[in-house]
Amino acid sequence: MSQHNAARRRLLHLCAMVLDTPTRSFTDSTPVERLVGFLAASVFSITYVAAPLNVLAALFCLTRWPSWWVTWLMHSPLILSCLTPSSFHARFSHALLTSWPMQQIPKYFAYEEYHETPDSEMRAAGKNFIIGAHPHGVFSFAGVCAAVVTHNAQDGFGAALFKEAPTAAASVIKVFPVLKDVLGIFGIIDAGSSTLSKRLAKPMGSFVLYIGGMIELFRSSSKREAVFLKQRKGFIKLALRSGADVIPIYMFGNTTVLSALTWGPLASLSRTLGVSVTVFWGRFGLPLPKPVQITYARGRPLGMPHIENPTNEDIEKWHAVYCQKLKELFDAYKGRNPDYKHKELIIE
Protein backbone atom coordinates (compact mmCIF):
# COMPACT_ATOMS: atom_id res chain seq x y z
CA MET A 1 0.00 0.00 0.00
CA SER A 2 2.81 2.39 0.90
CA GLN A 3 4.56 1.63 -2.41
CA HIS A 4 1.31 2.42 -4.25
CA ASN A 5 0.99 5.75 -2.43
CA ALA A 6 4.63 6.64 -3.14
CA ALA A 7 4.16 5.90 -6.84
CA ARG A 8 0.98 8.00 -6.86
CA ARG A 9 2.79 10.93 -5.22
CA ARG A 10 5.58 10.74 -7.82
CA LEU A 11 2.99 10.76 -10.60
CA LEU A 12 1.16 13.74 -9.11
CA HIS A 13 4.46 15.60 -8.71
CA LEU A 14 5.35 14.94 -12.34
CA CYS A 15 1.93 16.09 -13.56
CA ALA A 16 2.16 19.25 -11.44
CA MET A 17 5.44 20.25 -13.11
CA VAL A 18 4.39 19.62 -16.73
CA LEU A 19 3.56 22.89 -18.43
CA ASP A 20 0.34 23.21 -20.43
CA THR A 21 1.45 26.32 -22.32
CA PRO A 22 4.88 27.20 -23.72
CA THR A 23 7.14 29.57 -21.83
CA ARG A 24 8.06 31.20 -25.13
CA SER A 25 6.47 30.64 -28.53
CA PHE A 26 7.33 31.73 -32.06
CA THR A 27 4.65 29.94 -34.06
CA ASP A 28 3.17 33.14 -35.52
CA SER A 29 5.19 34.63 -38.36
CA THR A 30 4.96 36.13 -41.84
CA PRO A 31 6.33 34.54 -45.04
CA VAL A 32 9.06 37.20 -45.15
CA GLU A 33 10.12 36.48 -41.57
CA ARG A 34 10.29 32.75 -42.28
CA LEU A 35 12.33 33.34 -45.45
CA VAL A 36 14.83 35.53 -43.62
CA GLY A 37 14.97 32.99 -40.78
CA PHE A 38 15.69 30.23 -43.28
CA LEU A 39 18.51 32.21 -44.91
CA ALA A 40 20.05 33.11 -41.52
CA ALA A 41 19.86 29.52 -40.25
CA SER A 42 21.33 28.16 -43.48
CA VAL A 43 24.59 30.02 -42.82
CA PHE A 44 25.42 27.55 -40.03
CA SER A 45 24.75 24.31 -41.90
CA ILE A 46 26.47 25.61 -45.04
CA THR A 47 29.53 26.57 -42.99
CA TYR A 48 29.58 23.04 -41.56
CA VAL A 49 30.12 21.80 -45.12
CA ALA A 50 32.09 24.68 -46.62
CA ALA A 51 34.76 24.99 -43.91
CA PRO A 52 36.16 21.42 -44.25
CA LEU A 53 35.91 21.58 -48.06
CA ASN A 54 37.78 24.89 -48.05
CA VAL A 55 40.62 23.33 -46.03
CA LEU A 56 40.84 20.27 -48.28
CA ALA A 57 40.72 22.32 -51.49
CA ALA A 58 43.33 24.77 -50.22
CA LEU A 59 45.72 21.96 -49.24
CA PHE A 60 45.24 20.18 -52.58
CA CYS A 61 45.92 23.35 -54.58
CA LEU A 62 48.97 24.11 -52.43
CA THR A 63 50.52 20.74 -53.31
CA ARG A 64 49.72 21.03 -57.02
CA TRP A 65 49.89 24.76 -57.83
CA PRO A 66 51.68 26.55 -54.95
CA SER A 67 52.18 29.83 -56.84
CA TRP A 68 48.73 30.05 -58.43
CA TRP A 69 46.73 33.07 -57.27
CA VAL A 70 43.62 30.93 -56.77
CA THR A 71 45.54 28.81 -54.26
CA TRP A 72 46.27 31.85 -52.10
CA LEU A 73 42.72 33.11 -52.55
CA MET A 74 41.52 29.83 -51.03
CA HIS A 75 44.00 30.21 -48.18
CA SER A 76 43.02 33.80 -47.35
CA PRO A 77 39.92 32.97 -45.21
CA LEU A 78 41.89 30.24 -43.44
CA ILE A 79 44.78 32.55 -42.65
CA LEU A 80 42.43 35.30 -41.50
CA SER A 81 40.56 32.83 -39.29
CA CYS A 82 43.78 31.56 -37.69
CA LEU A 83 44.84 35.14 -36.90
CA THR A 84 41.51 36.03 -35.32
CA PRO A 85 41.53 35.58 -31.51
CA SER A 86 38.51 34.01 -29.82
CA SER A 87 37.97 37.20 -27.80
CA PHE A 88 37.14 38.98 -31.04
CA HIS A 89 33.85 37.09 -31.42
CA ALA A 90 32.67 38.00 -27.93
CA ARG A 91 32.63 41.68 -28.84
CA PHE A 92 30.03 41.19 -31.54
CA SER A 93 28.06 38.13 -30.42
CA HIS A 94 25.30 40.02 -28.56
CA ALA A 95 24.82 42.48 -31.43
CA LEU A 96 24.59 39.61 -33.93
CA LEU A 97 22.24 37.48 -31.84
CA THR A 98 19.90 40.41 -31.26
CA SER A 99 19.90 41.48 -34.91
CA TRP A 100 16.63 41.27 -36.84
CA PRO A 101 17.71 38.47 -39.23
CA MET A 102 18.84 36.24 -36.32
CA GLN A 103 15.58 36.87 -34.47
CA GLN A 104 13.71 35.32 -37.40
CA ILE A 105 15.41 31.91 -37.02
CA PRO A 106 13.04 30.71 -34.24
CA LYS A 107 10.07 31.76 -36.39
CA TYR A 108 11.28 29.65 -39.31
CA PHE A 109 11.21 26.58 -37.02
CA ALA A 110 7.92 27.52 -35.26
CA TYR A 111 10.09 27.26 -32.15
CA GLU A 112 8.64 26.78 -28.67
CA GLU A 113 10.20 26.48 -25.21
CA TYR A 114 8.87 24.82 -22.07
CA HIS A 115 10.84 25.83 -18.96
CA GLU A 116 10.02 23.90 -15.82
CA THR A 117 13.10 25.72 -14.51
CA PRO A 118 12.97 29.33 -15.77
CA ASP A 119 16.08 31.31 -16.68
CA SER A 120 15.42 33.64 -13.75
CA GLU A 121 15.39 30.74 -11.28
CA MET A 122 18.67 29.39 -12.60
CA ARG A 123 20.34 32.79 -12.31
CA ALA A 124 19.07 33.38 -8.78
CA ALA A 125 19.82 29.87 -7.47
CA GLY A 126 23.30 30.75 -6.24
CA LYS A 127 24.76 27.47 -7.47
CA ASN A 128 26.13 25.96 -10.65
CA PHE A 129 24.28 23.67 -13.03
CA ILE A 130 25.33 21.15 -15.64
CA ILE A 131 22.59 21.50 -18.23
CA GLY A 132 22.40 18.15 -20.03
CA ALA A 133 21.35 18.62 -23.66
CA HIS A 134 19.89 15.87 -25.86
CA PRO A 135 20.06 14.87 -28.66
CA HIS A 136 23.08 16.10 -30.62
CA GLY A 137 21.93 15.87 -34.25
CA VAL A 138 24.01 17.00 -37.23
CA PHE A 139 23.88 20.57 -35.99
CA SER A 140 21.95 21.88 -32.99
CA PHE A 141 19.52 24.36 -34.47
CA ALA A 142 17.57 24.05 -31.21
CA GLY A 143 20.67 25.37 -29.45
CA VAL A 144 20.84 28.27 -31.91
CA CYS A 145 17.19 29.12 -31.30
CA ALA A 146 17.63 28.91 -27.53
CA ALA A 147 20.64 31.26 -27.62
CA VAL A 148 18.85 33.78 -29.83
CA VAL A 149 15.69 33.71 -27.72
CA THR A 150 17.34 34.08 -24.30
CA HIS A 151 19.48 36.93 -25.66
CA ASN A 152 16.36 38.83 -26.72
CA ALA A 153 13.89 37.92 -23.95
CA GLN A 154 13.38 40.38 -21.12
CA ASP A 155 13.49 37.53 -18.61
CA GLY A 156 16.37 35.73 -20.36
CA PHE A 157 20.12 35.62 -19.80
CA GLY A 158 20.77 38.37 -22.33
CA ALA A 159 24.40 39.22 -23.01
CA ALA A 160 25.39 37.38 -19.80
CA LEU A 161 24.57 33.96 -21.31
CA PHE A 162 28.09 33.15 -22.44
CA LYS A 163 29.56 34.21 -19.11
CA GLU A 164 27.02 32.41 -16.94
CA ALA A 165 25.98 29.37 -19.03
CA PRO A 166 28.05 28.82 -22.21
CA THR A 167 27.91 25.66 -24.30
CA ALA A 168 30.73 23.12 -24.10
CA ALA A 169 31.92 21.75 -27.45
CA ALA A 170 34.60 19.45 -28.83
CA SER A 171 38.09 20.96 -28.78
CA VAL A 172 38.39 20.79 -32.57
CA ILE A 173 35.47 23.22 -32.97
CA LYS A 174 37.44 25.94 -31.19
CA VAL A 175 40.41 25.67 -33.55
CA PHE A 176 38.99 24.59 -36.92
CA PRO A 177 39.40 27.53 -39.36
CA VAL A 178 36.24 29.46 -40.26
CA LEU A 179 34.04 27.05 -38.30
CA LYS A 180 35.45 28.42 -35.04
CA ASP A 181 34.55 31.94 -36.13
CA VAL A 182 30.95 31.23 -37.14
CA LEU A 183 30.24 29.15 -34.03
CA GLY A 184 32.36 31.48 -31.92
CA ILE A 185 29.46 33.94 -31.70
CA PHE A 186 27.81 31.42 -29.35
CA GLY A 187 30.63 31.68 -26.81
CA ILE A 188 31.53 27.98 -26.80
CA ILE A 189 34.04 26.54 -24.33
CA ASP A 190 36.19 23.42 -24.46
CA ALA A 191 34.33 20.29 -23.31
CA GLY A 192 37.46 18.76 -21.79
CA SER A 193 36.97 17.49 -18.23
CA SER A 194 39.75 19.67 -16.79
CA THR A 195 38.19 22.81 -18.29
CA LEU A 196 34.73 21.94 -16.98
CA SER A 197 36.06 21.06 -13.51
CA LYS A 198 37.80 24.42 -13.23
CA ARG A 199 34.66 26.20 -14.38
CA LEU A 200 32.46 24.47 -11.79
CA ALA A 201 34.86 25.56 -9.05
CA LYS A 202 33.95 29.19 -9.71
CA PRO A 203 30.76 31.21 -9.17
CA MET A 204 28.52 31.44 -12.25
CA GLY A 205 30.18 28.30 -13.59
CA SER A 206 27.18 26.62 -15.21
CA PHE A 207 27.36 25.27 -18.74
CA VAL A 208 25.39 23.35 -21.36
CA LEU A 209 26.81 19.91 -22.21
CA TYR A 210 25.73 17.64 -25.06
CA ILE A 211 26.18 14.51 -22.99
CA GLY A 212 25.67 11.90 -25.70
CA GLY A 213 27.87 13.79 -28.13
CA MET A 214 27.89 13.36 -31.88
CA ILE A 215 27.43 9.61 -31.65
CA GLU A 216 23.72 10.30 -31.06
CA LEU A 217 23.56 11.50 -34.65
CA PHE A 218 24.12 7.91 -35.76
CA ARG A 219 21.56 6.39 -33.38
CA SER A 220 18.37 8.27 -34.37
CA SER A 221 16.18 8.31 -37.48
CA SER A 222 12.75 9.54 -38.60
CA LYS A 223 11.23 6.50 -36.87
CA ARG A 224 13.59 6.10 -33.92
CA GLU A 225 14.78 8.46 -31.21
CA ALA A 226 17.81 7.38 -29.20
CA VAL A 227 20.27 9.01 -26.83
CA PHE A 228 23.72 7.68 -25.99
CA LEU A 229 23.73 7.83 -22.22
CA LYS A 230 24.22 4.47 -20.49
CA GLN A 231 28.02 4.74 -20.61
CA ARG A 232 28.18 8.52 -20.07
CA LYS A 233 28.52 8.96 -16.32
CA GLY A 234 31.40 11.41 -16.03
CA PHE A 235 29.07 14.40 -15.81
CA ILE A 236 27.37 12.88 -12.77
CA LYS A 237 30.70 12.39 -11.03
CA LEU A 238 31.67 15.95 -11.94
CA ALA A 239 28.43 17.32 -10.48
CA LEU A 240 28.69 15.34 -7.24
CA ARG A 241 32.31 16.38 -6.67
CA SER A 242 31.70 20.07 -7.31
CA GLY A 243 28.32 20.43 -5.62
CA ALA A 244 26.63 21.41 -8.87
CA ASP A 245 23.18 20.22 -9.81
CA VAL A 246 22.08 18.73 -13.14
CA ILE A 247 19.15 19.84 -15.29
CA PRO A 248 18.01 17.74 -18.28
CA ILE A 249 16.76 19.33 -21.49
CA TYR A 250 15.35 17.67 -24.58
CA MET A 251 15.34 19.35 -27.97
CA PHE A 252 12.67 17.88 -30.21
CA GLY A 253 13.58 18.54 -33.83
CA ASN A 254 17.37 18.36 -33.58
CA THR A 255 17.35 14.97 -35.33
CA THR A 256 14.71 15.83 -37.97
CA VAL A 257 15.88 19.23 -39.21
CA LEU A 258 18.67 17.54 -41.21
CA SER A 259 18.99 13.96 -42.46
CA ALA A 260 22.34 12.16 -42.42
CA LEU A 261 24.04 9.07 -43.74
CA THR A 262 24.56 6.89 -40.67
CA TRP A 263 26.76 4.14 -42.09
CA GLY A 264 28.51 2.32 -39.22
CA PRO A 265 32.21 3.28 -39.70
CA LEU A 266 31.30 6.96 -39.93
CA ALA A 267 30.37 6.98 -36.24
CA SER A 268 33.80 5.68 -35.22
CA LEU A 269 35.57 8.16 -37.50
CA SER A 270 33.51 11.07 -36.18
CA ARG A 271 34.28 10.13 -32.59
CA THR A 272 38.01 9.91 -33.36
CA LEU A 273 38.14 13.30 -35.11
CA GLY A 274 35.79 15.07 -32.71
CA VAL A 275 33.44 16.35 -35.46
CA SER A 276 30.57 14.85 -37.40
CA VAL A 277 31.96 13.14 -40.49
CA THR A 278 29.01 12.21 -42.67
CA VAL A 279 26.93 13.31 -45.63
CA PHE A 280 23.85 15.26 -44.62
CA TRP A 281 21.04 16.98 -46.41
CA GLY A 282 17.86 18.88 -45.75
CA ARG A 283 15.68 21.21 -47.76
CA PHE A 284 15.89 20.78 -51.55
CA GLY A 285 18.33 17.90 -50.96
CA LEU A 286 20.98 20.44 -49.93
CA PRO A 287 22.68 21.10 -46.56
CA LEU A 288 19.88 23.51 -45.66
CA PRO A 289 17.58 23.16 -42.62
CA LYS A 290 14.12 21.78 -43.23
CA PRO A 291 11.16 23.83 -41.92
CA VAL A 292 10.35 21.40 -39.10
CA GLN A 293 9.01 22.40 -35.72
CA ILE A 294 11.61 22.59 -32.94
CA THR A 295 10.52 22.27 -29.33
CA TYR A 296 12.84 22.85 -26.37
CA ALA A 297 11.87 21.29 -23.01
CA ARG A 298 13.85 21.99 -19.82
CA GLY A 299 13.19 19.93 -16.71
CA ARG A 300 13.82 20.48 -13.02
CA PRO A 301 17.17 20.11 -11.20
CA LEU A 302 17.75 16.61 -9.86
CA GLY A 303 18.52 17.87 -6.35
CA MET A 304 21.96 16.29 -6.20
CA PRO A 305 24.10 16.36 -3.03
CA HIS A 306 27.69 17.52 -2.75
CA ILE A 307 29.95 14.47 -2.31
CA GLU A 308 33.64 15.27 -2.71
CA ASN A 309 34.60 11.62 -3.15
CA PRO A 310 31.56 9.86 -4.62
CA THR A 311 31.51 6.08 -4.71
CA ASN A 312 30.51 4.05 -7.75
CA GLU A 313 27.19 3.45 -6.00
CA ASP A 314 26.62 7.21 -5.67
CA ILE A 315 27.36 7.74 -9.36
CA GLU A 316 25.17 4.83 -10.46
CA LYS A 317 22.30 6.04 -8.29
CA TRP A 318 22.23 9.58 -9.63
CA HIS A 319 22.90 8.47 -13.19
CA ALA A 320 19.79 6.29 -12.96
CA VAL A 321 17.81 9.26 -11.64
CA TYR A 322 19.01 11.39 -14.56
CA CYS A 323 18.01 8.74 -17.12
CA GLN A 324 14.58 8.45 -15.51
CA LYS A 325 14.02 12.22 -15.45
CA LEU A 326 15.12 12.57 -19.08
CA LYS A 327 12.67 9.85 -20.13
CA GLU A 328 9.89 11.54 -18.16
CA LEU A 329 10.72 14.87 -19.78
CA PHE A 330 10.59 13.31 -23.25
CA ASP A 331 7.25 11.60 -22.59
CA ALA A 332 5.73 14.74 -21.05
CA TYR A 333 6.45 17.02 -24.03
CA LYS A 334 6.74 14.80 -27.11
CA GLY A 335 3.06 15.44 -27.85
CA ARG A 336 3.81 19.15 -28.36
CA ASN A 337 5.79 18.34 -31.52
CA PRO A 338 3.93 16.49 -34.33
CA ASP A 339 7.09 14.68 -35.51
CA TYR A 340 7.56 13.03 -32.11
CA LYS A 341 4.08 12.02 -30.98
CA HIS A 342 4.60 8.44 -32.14
CA LYS A 343 8.18 8.06 -30.90
CA GLU A 344 9.59 6.37 -27.83
CA LEU A 345 12.91 7.40 -26.34
CA ILE A 346 15.56 4.70 -26.31
CA ILE A 347 18.48 5.12 -23.90
CA GLU A 348 21.56 3.29 -25.15
mmCIF file of C-alpha atoms in Angstrom, residues 76-304:
data_model
loop_
_atom_site.group_PDB
_atom_site.id
_atom_site.type_symbol
_atom_site.label_atom_id
_atom_site.label_comp_id
_atom_site.label_asym_id
_atom_site.label_seq_id
_atom_site.Cartn_x
_atom_site.Cartn_y
_atom_site.Cartn_z
ATOM 1 C CA SER A 76 43.024 33.796 -47.354
ATOM 2 C CA PRO A 77 39.921 32.971 -45.215
ATOM 3 C CA LEU A 78 41.886 30.239 -43.439
ATOM 4 C CA ILE A 79 44.784 32.546 -42.649
ATOM 5 C CA LEU A 80 42.428 35.298 -41.501
ATOM 6 C CA SER A 81 40.558 32.828 -39.289
ATOM 7 C CA CYS A 82 43.775 31.558 -37.686
ATOM 8 C CA LEU A 83 44.842 35.135 -36.904
ATOM 9 C CA THR A 84 41.510 36.033 -35.321
ATOM 10 C CA PRO A 85 41.532 35.576 -31.512
ATOM 11 C CA SER A 86 38.515 34.015 -29.819
ATOM 12 C CA SER A 87 37.972 37.195 -27.798
ATOM 13 C CA PHE A 88 37.137 38.977 -31.039
ATOM 14 C CA HIS A 89 33.849 37.094 -31.425
ATOM 15 C CA ALA A 90 32.675 38.002 -27.928
ATOM 16 C CA ARG A 91 32.628 41.682 -28.837
ATOM 17 C CA PHE A 92 30.025 41.188 -31.537
ATOM 18 C CA SER A 93 28.058 38.131 -30.417
ATOM 19 C CA HIS A 94 25.305 40.018 -28.560
ATOM 20 C CA ALA A 95 24.824 42.478 -31.431
ATOM 21 C CA LEU A 96 24.589 39.608 -33.925
ATOM 22 C CA LEU A 97 22.236 37.476 -31.839
ATOM 23 C CA THR A 98 19.899 40.410 -31.257
ATOM 24 C CA SER A 99 19.901 41.484 -34.909
ATOM 25 C CA TRP A 100 16.632 41.272 -36.839
ATOM 26 C CA PRO A 101 17.708 38.466 -39.226
ATOM 27 C CA MET A 102 18.844 36.240 -36.325
ATOM 28 C CA GLN A 103 15.582 36.873 -34.475
ATOM 29 C CA GLN A 104 13.709 35.316 -37.397
ATOM 30 C CA ILE A 105 15.414 31.910 -37.025
ATOM 31 C CA PRO A 106 13.037 30.714 -34.241
ATOM 32 C CA LYS A 107 10.072 31.762 -36.393
ATOM 33 C CA TYR A 108 11.284 29.649 -39.309
ATOM 34 C CA PHE A 109 11.215 26.581 -37.022
ATOM 35 C CA ALA A 110 7.924 27.518 -35.259
ATOM 36 C CA TYR A 111 10.086 27.256 -32.155
ATOM 37 C CA GLU A 112 8.643 26.781 -28.665
ATOM 38 C CA GLU A 113 10.200 26.481 -25.211
ATOM 39 C CA TYR A 114 8.867 24.822 -22.072
ATOM 40 C CA HIS A 115 10.840 25.831 -18.959
ATOM 41 C CA GLU A 116 10.024 23.903 -15.817
ATOM 42 C CA THR A 117 13.101 25.720 -14.509
ATOM 43 C CA PRO A 118 12.967 29.328 -15.768
ATOM 44 C CA ASP A 119 16.078 31.310 -16.685
ATOM 45 C CA SER A 120 15.422 33.643 -13.748
ATOM 46 C CA GLU A 121 15.386 30.738 -11.275
ATOM 47 C CA MET A 122 18.665 29.387 -12.597
ATOM 48 C CA ARG A 123 20.336 32.786 -12.307
ATOM 49 C CA ALA A 124 19.069 33.378 -8.780
ATOM 50 C CA ALA A 125 19.819 29.868 -7.467
ATOM 51 C CA GLY A 126 23.302 30.746 -6.236
ATOM 52 C CA LYS A 127 24.762 27.469 -7.469
ATOM 53 C CA ASN A 128 26.133 25.961 -10.646
ATOM 54 C CA PHE A 129 24.284 23.670 -13.031
ATOM 55 C CA ILE A 130 25.330 21.147 -15.639
ATOM 56 C CA ILE A 131 22.585 21.499 -18.234
ATOM 57 C CA GLY A 132 22.402 18.153 -20.029
ATOM 58 C CA ALA A 133 21.346 18.617 -23.665
ATOM 59 C CA HIS A 134 19.894 15.867 -25.856
ATOM 60 C CA PRO A 135 20.061 14.874 -28.661
ATOM 61 C CA HIS A 136 23.081 16.105 -30.616
ATOM 62 C CA GLY A 137 21.933 15.868 -34.246
ATOM 63 C CA VAL A 138 24.006 17.000 -37.227
ATOM 64 C CA PHE A 139 23.880 20.567 -35.989
ATOM 65 C CA SER A 140 21.950 21.876 -32.986
ATOM 66 C CA PHE A 141 19.516 24.358 -34.467
ATOM 67 C CA ALA A 142 17.574 24.047 -31.212
ATOM 68 C CA GLY A 143 20.667 25.375 -29.453
ATOM 69 C CA VAL A 144 20.844 28.274 -31.913
ATOM 70 C CA CYS A 145 17.187 29.120 -31.298
ATOM 71 C CA ALA A 146 17.628 28.906 -27.526
ATOM 72 C CA ALA A 147 20.635 31.256 -27.623
ATOM 73 C CA VAL A 148 18.851 33.777 -29.834
ATOM 74 C CA VAL A 149 15.694 33.712 -27.719
ATOM 75 C CA THR A 150 17.339 34.083 -24.303
ATOM 76 C CA HIS A 151 19.476 36.932 -25.660
ATOM 77 C CA ASN A 152 16.356 38.835 -26.724
ATOM 78 C CA ALA A 153 13.893 37.916 -23.955
ATOM 79 C CA GLN A 154 13.376 40.385 -21.117
ATOM 80 C CA ASP A 155 13.495 37.529 -18.607
ATOM 81 C CA GLY A 156 16.366 35.732 -20.359
ATOM 82 C CA PHE A 157 20.119 35.625 -19.800
ATOM 83 C CA GLY A 158 20.772 38.372 -22.334
ATOM 84 C CA ALA A 159 24.397 39.216 -23.008
ATOM 85 C CA ALA A 160 25.387 37.382 -19.796
ATOM 86 C CA LEU A 161 24.573 33.965 -21.310
ATOM 87 C CA PHE A 162 28.093 33.152 -22.444
ATOM 88 C CA LYS A 163 29.559 34.211 -19.114
ATOM 89 C CA GLU A 164 27.017 32.406 -16.943
ATOM 90 C CA ALA A 165 25.984 29.372 -19.035
ATOM 91 C CA PRO A 166 28.050 28.822 -22.213
ATOM 92 C CA THR A 167 27.912 25.655 -24.296
ATOM 93 C CA ALA A 168 30.731 23.120 -24.099
ATOM 94 C CA ALA A 169 31.918 21.746 -27.448
ATOM 95 C CA ALA A 170 34.602 19.451 -28.827
ATOM 96 C CA SER A 171 38.089 20.962 -28.782
ATOM 97 C CA VAL A 172 38.394 20.794 -32.570
ATOM 98 C CA ILE A 173 35.469 23.219 -32.972
ATOM 99 C CA LYS A 174 37.440 25.938 -31.187
ATOM 100 C CA VAL A 175 40.406 25.669 -33.552
ATOM 101 C CA PHE A 176 38.990 24.594 -36.924
ATOM 102 C CA PRO A 177 39.398 27.529 -39.364
ATOM 103 C CA VAL A 178 36.238 29.462 -40.261
ATOM 104 C CA LEU A 179 34.036 27.050 -38.304
ATOM 105 C CA LYS A 180 35.447 28.417 -35.043
ATOM 106 C CA ASP A 181 34.552 31.943 -36.127
ATOM 107 C CA VAL A 182 30.954 31.235 -37.139
ATOM 108 C CA LEU A 183 30.242 29.150 -34.030
ATOM 109 C CA GLY A 184 32.359 31.477 -31.916
ATOM 110 C CA ILE A 185 29.460 33.936 -31.699
ATOM 111 C CA PHE A 186 27.809 31.420 -29.346
ATOM 112 C CA GLY A 187 30.635 31.675 -26.810
ATOM 113 C CA ILE A 188 31.528 27.980 -26.804
ATOM 114 C CA ILE A 189 34.036 26.543 -24.332
ATOM 115 C CA ASP A 190 36.193 23.416 -24.457
ATOM 116 C CA ALA A 191 34.331 20.294 -23.310
ATOM 117 C CA GLY A 192 37.459 18.755 -21.786
ATOM 118 C CA SER A 193 36.972 17.487 -18.227
ATOM 119 C CA SER A 194 39.747 19.672 -16.786
ATOM 120 C CA THR A 195 38.194 22.811 -18.287
ATOM 121 C CA LEU A 196 34.733 21.939 -16.982
ATOM 122 C CA SER A 197 36.065 21.061 -13.507
ATOM 123 C CA LYS A 198 37.802 24.424 -13.229
ATOM 124 C CA ARG A 199 34.663 26.201 -14.379
ATOM 125 C CA LEU A 200 32.458 24.467 -11.793
ATOM 126 C CA ALA A 201 34.861 25.556 -9.053
ATOM 127 C CA LYS A 202 33.946 29.191 -9.706
ATOM 128 C CA PRO A 203 30.756 31.205 -9.171
ATOM 129 C CA MET A 204 28.517 31.444 -12.254
ATOM 130 C CA GLY A 205 30.180 28.305 -13.593
ATOM 131 C CA SER A 206 27.176 26.625 -15.206
ATOM 132 C CA PHE A 207 27.360 25.266 -18.740
ATOM 133 C CA VAL A 208 25.390 23.348 -21.362
ATOM 134 C CA LEU A 209 26.807 19.915 -22.206
ATOM 135 C CA TYR A 210 25.729 17.644 -25.065
ATOM 136 C CA ILE A 211 26.182 14.512 -22.986
ATOM 137 C CA GLY A 212 25.674 11.904 -25.700
ATOM 138 C CA GLY A 213 27.866 13.794 -28.134
ATOM 139 C CA MET A 214 27.889 13.364 -31.878
ATOM 140 C CA ILE A 215 27.434 9.608 -31.649
ATOM 141 C CA GLU A 216 23.719 10.297 -31.060
ATOM 142 C CA LEU A 217 23.555 11.501 -34.647
ATOM 143 C CA PHE A 218 24.120 7.909 -35.764
ATOM 144 C CA ARG A 219 21.556 6.388 -33.380
ATOM 145 C CA SER A 220 18.366 8.266 -34.374
ATOM 146 C CA SER A 221 16.181 8.314 -37.476
ATOM 147 C CA SER A 222 12.751 9.543 -38.597
ATOM 148 C CA LYS A 223 11.230 6.502 -36.875
ATOM 149 C CA ARG A 224 13.587 6.097 -33.919
ATOM 150 C CA GLU A 225 14.783 8.457 -31.206
ATOM 151 C CA ALA A 226 17.813 7.379 -29.199
ATOM 152 C CA VAL A 227 20.266 9.014 -26.829
ATOM 153 C CA PHE A 228 23.725 7.676 -25.990
ATOM 154 C CA LEU A 229 23.727 7.829 -22.219
ATOM 155 C CA LYS A 230 24.218 4.469 -20.494
ATOM 156 C CA GLN A 231 28.021 4.736 -20.608
ATOM 157 C CA ARG A 232 28.175 8.523 -20.071
ATOM 158 C CA LYS A 233 28.518 8.957 -16.319
ATOM 159 C CA GLY A 234 31.398 11.406 -16.030
ATOM 160 C CA PHE A 235 29.068 14.401 -15.815
ATOM 161 C CA ILE A 236 27.366 12.878 -12.772
ATOM 162 C CA LYS A 237 30.705 12.387 -11.034
ATOM 163 C CA LEU A 238 31.667 15.951 -11.939
ATOM 164 C CA ALA A 239 28.429 17.324 -10.476
ATOM 165 C CA LEU A 240 28.693 15.337 -7.242
ATOM 166 C CA ARG A 241 32.312 16.376 -6.667
ATOM 167 C CA SER A 242 31.697 20.066 -7.311
ATOM 168 C CA GLY A 243 28.322 20.430 -5.618
ATOM 169 C CA ALA A 244 26.630 21.409 -8.870
ATOM 170 C CA ASP A 245 23.176 20.216 -9.811
ATOM 171 C CA VAL A 246 22.077 18.728 -13.135
ATOM 172 C CA ILE A 247 19.152 19.844 -15.293
ATOM 173 C CA PRO A 248 18.012 17.744 -18.280
ATOM 174 C CA ILE A 249 16.763 19.335 -21.490
ATOM 175 C CA TYR A 250 15.354 17.667 -24.579
ATOM 176 C CA MET A 251 15.340 19.348 -27.975
ATOM 177 C CA PHE A 252 12.666 17.883 -30.213
ATOM 178 C CA GLY A 253 13.585 18.544 -33.833
ATOM 179 C CA ASN A 254 17.373 18.359 -33.584
ATOM 180 C CA THR A 255 17.345 14.975 -35.334
ATOM 181 C CA THR A 256 14.707 15.832 -37.971
ATOM 182 C CA VAL A 257 15.876 19.228 -39.213
ATOM 183 C CA LEU A 258 18.670 17.537 -41.206
ATOM 184 C CA SER A 259 18.994 13.959 -42.457
ATOM 185 C CA ALA A 260 22.336 12.160 -42.419
ATOM 186 C CA LEU A 261 24.041 9.071 -43.741
ATOM 187 C CA THR A 262 24.558 6.893 -40.668
ATOM 188 C CA TRP A 263 26.765 4.143 -42.092
ATOM 189 C CA GLY A 264 28.507 2.319 -39.224
ATOM 190 C CA PRO A 265 32.208 3.276 -39.703
ATOM 191 C CA LEU A 266 31.296 6.963 -39.926
ATOM 192 C CA ALA A 267 30.366 6.981 -36.245
ATOM 193 C CA SER A 268 33.799 5.684 -35.215
ATOM 194 C CA LEU A 269 35.573 8.156 -37.499
ATOM 195 C CA SER A 270 33.505 11.073 -36.182
ATOM 196 C CA ARG A 271 34.276 10.127 -32.589
ATOM 197 C CA THR A 272 38.006 9.912 -33.364
ATOM 198 C CA LEU A 273 38.139 13.299 -35.109
ATOM 199 C CA GLY A 274 35.786 15.073 -32.711
ATOM 200 C CA VAL A 275 33.445 16.347 -35.456
ATOM 201 C CA SER A 276 30.566 14.854 -37.404
ATOM 202 C CA VAL A 277 31.959 13.140 -40.494
ATOM 203 C CA THR A 278 29.006 12.215 -42.670
ATOM 204 C CA VAL A 279 26.927 13.310 -45.629
ATOM 205 C CA PHE A 280 23.853 15.256 -44.617
ATOM 206 C CA TRP A 281 21.042 16.985 -46.410
ATOM 207 C CA GLY A 282 17.856 18.878 -45.753
ATOM 208 C CA ARG A 283 15.676 21.214 -47.759
ATOM 209 C CA PHE A 284 15.891 20.783 -51.547
ATOM 210 C CA GLY A 285 18.327 17.898 -50.956
ATOM 211 C CA LEU A 286 20.984 20.436 -49.934
ATOM 212 C CA PRO A 287 22.677 21.101 -46.562
ATOM 213 C CA LEU A 288 19.880 23.509 -45.659
ATOM 214 C CA PRO A 289 17.584 23.157 -42.623
ATOM 215 C CA LYS A 290 14.121 21.776 -43.227
ATOM 216 C CA PRO A 291 11.158 23.834 -41.916
ATOM 217 C CA VAL A 292 10.349 21.403 -39.102
ATOM 218 C CA GLN A 293 9.009 22.397 -35.721
ATOM 219 C CA ILE A 294 11.609 22.592 -32.943
ATOM 220 C CA THR A 295 10.519 22.267 -29.329
ATOM 221 C CA TYR A 296 12.835 22.851 -26.368
ATOM 222 C CA ALA A 297 11.873 21.294 -23.009
ATOM 223 C CA ARG A 298 13.849 21.986 -19.819
ATOM 224 C CA GLY A 299 13.189 19.929 -16.713
ATOM 225 C CA ARG A 300 13.815 20.480 -13.023
ATOM 226 C CA PRO A 301 17.166 20.111 -11.197
ATOM 227 C CA LEU A 302 17.752 16.611 -9.865
ATOM 228 C CA GLY A 303 18.524 17.865 -6.353
ATOM 229 C CA MET A 304 21.963 16.291 -6.196
#
